[in-house]
Short mmCIF file of C-alpha atoms in Angstrom, two decimals:
data_model
loop_
_atom_site.label_atom_id
_atom_site.label_comp_id
_atom_site.label_asym_id
_atom_site.label_seq_id
_atom_site.Cartn_x
_atom_site.Cartn_y
_atom_site.Cartn_z
CA MET E 1 45.13 -27.71 -99.73
CA ASP E 2 43.07 -24.80 -100.96
CA TRP E 3 39.34 -25.37 -100.25
CA LEU E 4 38.12 -22.18 -101.84
CA PRO E 5 37.88 -23.49 -105.44
CA LEU E 6 36.12 -26.66 -104.28
CA LEU E 7 33.72 -24.71 -102.08
CA SER E 8 32.87 -22.23 -104.85
CA THR E 9 32.25 -25.12 -107.25
CA LEU E 10 29.85 -26.70 -104.75
CA VAL E 11 28.05 -23.41 -104.16
CA GLY E 12 27.78 -22.85 -107.91
CA ALA E 13 26.38 -26.36 -108.39
CA ALA E 14 23.86 -25.85 -105.59
CA ILE E 15 22.72 -22.57 -107.10
CA GLY E 16 22.53 -24.24 -110.51
CA ILE E 17 20.25 -26.94 -109.08
CA VAL E 18 18.14 -24.81 -106.72
CA ALA E 19 17.53 -21.82 -109.03
CA PRO E 20 15.52 -23.79 -111.63
CA LEU E 21 13.55 -25.46 -108.83
CA ILE E 22 12.64 -22.07 -107.37
CA ALA E 23 11.74 -20.75 -110.83
CA ASP E 24 9.53 -23.81 -111.47
CA ARG E 25 7.84 -23.37 -108.10
CA ASN E 26 7.14 -19.69 -108.80
CA ARG E 27 5.81 -20.51 -112.27
CA TRP E 28 3.54 -23.18 -110.76
CA LYS E 29 2.23 -20.68 -108.18
CA ARG E 30 1.44 -18.13 -110.93
CA GLU E 31 -0.35 -20.77 -113.03
CA ASP E 32 -2.26 -21.98 -109.98
CA ALA E 33 -3.35 -18.41 -109.19
CA LYS E 34 -4.45 -17.86 -112.81
CA GLU E 35 -6.44 -21.10 -112.77
CA GLY E 36 -8.11 -20.11 -109.48
CA LEU E 37 -9.04 -16.76 -110.98
CA ARG E 38 -10.49 -18.44 -114.09
CA LEU E 39 -12.47 -20.85 -111.92
CA ARG E 40 -13.91 -18.04 -109.77
CA LEU E 41 -14.79 -16.06 -112.91
CA ASP E 42 -16.70 -19.08 -114.25
CA VAL E 43 -18.51 -19.60 -110.94
CA TYR E 44 -19.37 -15.89 -110.63
CA THR E 45 -20.59 -15.74 -114.22
CA GLN E 46 -22.76 -18.81 -113.74
CA TYR E 47 -24.21 -17.43 -110.52
CA THR E 48 -24.97 -13.93 -111.77
CA THR E 49 -26.48 -15.31 -114.98
CA THR E 50 -28.64 -17.76 -113.03
CA VAL E 51 -29.78 -14.94 -110.73
CA LYS E 52 -30.76 -12.78 -113.69
CA VAL E 53 -32.59 -15.54 -115.56
CA LEU E 54 -34.40 -16.71 -112.42
CA GLY E 55 -35.52 -13.17 -111.64
CA GLU E 56 -36.90 -12.73 -115.15
CA SER E 57 -38.67 -16.09 -114.95
CA LEU E 58 -40.26 -15.31 -111.59
CA ARG E 59 -41.51 -11.95 -112.80
CA ALA E 60 -42.90 -13.42 -116.04
CA LEU E 61 -44.69 -16.18 -114.12
CA ALA E 62 -46.10 -13.69 -111.62
CA GLU E 63 -47.52 -11.54 -114.43
CA ARG E 64 -48.98 -14.48 -116.35
CA GLU E 65 -52.56 -15.67 -115.90
CA HIS E 66 -52.87 -19.05 -114.17
CA PRO E 67 -55.94 -21.27 -113.88
CA SER E 68 -55.61 -21.26 -110.09
CA ASP E 69 -53.47 -19.95 -107.26
CA GLY E 70 -52.23 -23.49 -106.68
CA GLU E 71 -51.00 -23.82 -110.25
CA ARG E 72 -49.34 -20.42 -109.99
CA ALA E 73 -47.53 -21.55 -106.83
CA LEU E 74 -46.44 -24.81 -108.48
CA ALA E 75 -45.10 -22.95 -111.52
CA LEU E 76 -43.17 -20.46 -109.37
CA ARG E 77 -41.66 -23.14 -107.14
CA ALA E 78 -40.74 -25.25 -110.18
CA ALA E 79 -39.04 -22.25 -111.81
CA PHE E 80 -37.01 -21.65 -108.66
CA ARG E 81 -36.06 -25.31 -108.31
CA GLU E 82 -35.23 -25.82 -112.00
CA SER E 83 -33.29 -22.59 -112.42
CA GLY E 84 -30.04 -24.14 -111.24
CA ILE E 85 -29.69 -21.56 -108.47
CA ALA E 86 -29.07 -24.26 -105.85
CA ILE E 87 -26.19 -25.77 -107.83
CA ALA E 88 -24.75 -22.34 -108.63
CA SER E 89 -25.02 -21.43 -104.95
CA GLU E 90 -23.22 -24.59 -103.85
CA ARG E 91 -20.40 -23.90 -106.32
CA MET E 92 -20.18 -20.41 -104.85
CA TRP E 93 -19.94 -21.82 -101.32
CA LEU E 94 -17.07 -24.08 -102.40
CA ILE E 95 -15.02 -21.60 -104.41
CA ALA E 96 -15.64 -17.99 -103.38
CA PRO E 97 -14.16 -16.12 -100.42
CA GLN E 98 -16.45 -15.53 -97.45
CA PRO E 99 -17.56 -11.95 -98.29
CA VAL E 100 -18.69 -13.04 -101.77
CA VAL E 101 -20.45 -16.11 -100.36
CA LYS E 102 -22.34 -13.97 -97.83
CA ALA E 103 -23.36 -11.49 -100.53
CA SER E 104 -24.45 -14.22 -102.94
CA ASN E 105 -26.43 -15.90 -100.16
CA SER E 106 -28.19 -12.59 -99.54
CA VAL E 107 -29.18 -12.43 -103.23
CA PHE E 108 -30.41 -16.03 -103.04
CA HIS E 109 -32.62 -15.20 -100.06
CA CYS E 110 -33.98 -12.08 -101.78
CA LEU E 111 -35.00 -14.21 -104.76
CA ARG E 112 -36.55 -16.75 -102.41
CA SER E 113 -38.50 -13.94 -100.76
CA ILE E 114 -39.70 -12.70 -104.17
CA CYS E 115 -40.80 -16.21 -105.13
CA ASP E 116 -42.54 -16.81 -101.79
CA GLY E 117 -44.26 -13.43 -102.06
CA TYR E 118 -45.66 -14.31 -105.46
CA VAL E 119 -46.74 -17.73 -104.16
CA ASP E 120 -48.55 -15.97 -101.30
CA GLY E 121 -50.36 -13.72 -103.77
CA THR E 122 -48.24 -10.58 -103.97
CA VAL E 123 -49.14 -8.73 -107.15
CA ALA E 124 -46.28 -8.00 -109.55
CA GLY E 125 -45.51 -4.29 -109.45
CA SER E 126 -47.17 -3.68 -106.09
CA PRO E 127 -45.29 -1.62 -103.48
CA GLU E 128 -44.43 -4.80 -101.58
CA ASP E 129 -43.12 -6.41 -104.77
CA ARG E 130 -41.06 -3.33 -105.68
CA ALA E 131 -39.53 -3.31 -102.18
CA ARG E 132 -38.45 -6.93 -102.58
CA TRP E 133 -36.97 -6.21 -106.02
CA GLU E 134 -35.17 -3.16 -104.68
CA ALA E 135 -33.64 -5.27 -101.89
CA ARG E 136 -32.56 -7.82 -104.49
CA GLY E 137 -31.04 -5.08 -106.63
CA LYS E 138 -29.02 -3.70 -103.73
CA ALA E 139 -27.87 -7.16 -102.68
CA ALA E 140 -26.87 -8.01 -106.27
CA ALA E 141 -24.95 -4.74 -106.65
CA LYS E 142 -23.01 -5.45 -103.46
CA MET E 143 -22.34 -9.02 -104.61
CA ARG E 144 -21.05 -7.88 -108.01
CA LYS E 145 -18.84 -5.25 -106.36
CA LEU E 146 -17.27 -7.91 -104.13
CA MET E 147 -16.87 -10.28 -107.08
CA ARG E 148 -15.13 -7.58 -109.12
CA GLU E 149 -12.80 -6.83 -106.21
CA ASP E 150 -11.98 -10.53 -105.82
CA LEU E 151 -11.22 -10.82 -109.52
CA GLY E 152 -9.06 -7.69 -109.41
CA VAL E 153 -11.24 -5.91 -111.95
CA GLY E 154 -11.91 -2.79 -109.91
CA PRO E 155 -15.07 -0.71 -109.65
CA LEU E 156 -17.22 0.22 -112.62
CA THR E 157 -16.10 3.41 -114.33
CA GLU E 158 -18.10 6.59 -114.68
CA ARG E 159 -19.23 5.72 -118.18
CA HIS E 160 -21.21 2.82 -116.72
CA SER E 161 -22.98 4.93 -114.12
CA PRO E 162 -25.81 6.21 -116.37
CA LEU E 163 -26.82 2.63 -117.10
CA LEU E 164 -26.87 1.86 -113.41
CA ASP E 165 -28.90 5.02 -112.77
CA ASP E 166 -31.35 4.01 -115.52
CA GLN E 167 -31.81 0.64 -113.82
CA SER E 168 -32.56 2.25 -110.47
CA ASP E 169 -35.11 4.52 -112.20
CA LEU E 170 -36.80 1.44 -113.67
CA THR E 171 -37.15 -0.23 -110.27
CA GLY E 172 -38.58 2.97 -108.80
CA GLN E 173 -41.45 3.08 -111.32
#
């Protein structure tokens, strides 16, 4: 009896069954990777937006007149608490890779330092205040760079550099 035709039929059937399973598995992996990328983009966007809004709120509160130092401190702490930075930070801890988490945590602590400085009486625009904002700016730039790398976006192009230089000039004033 010739086994070759039977064996080739079995091999063909096995390939016919296994090939679609492998293709489905690869398609699932690609979709899973795309979903992970979308999720990280959402988390990064929420975090960077929260950081920006919180920073603007802290600065506005620090520049505003308050009836007392105690009320100023309450307003600053409430702004920090109500900003959503804690929730955004926890999402970051759950989703992002370790380098991005470390960088985002550094930004968080810079904002906390800015808030605490204002609570302790630091004047907005003072050298001490500018140093804290500069540290926050550097930490945020590093965080965004790591986020872009994680998302596969790549570094900012030359055409964006003047805007970045303008921002650094503003913080140096």
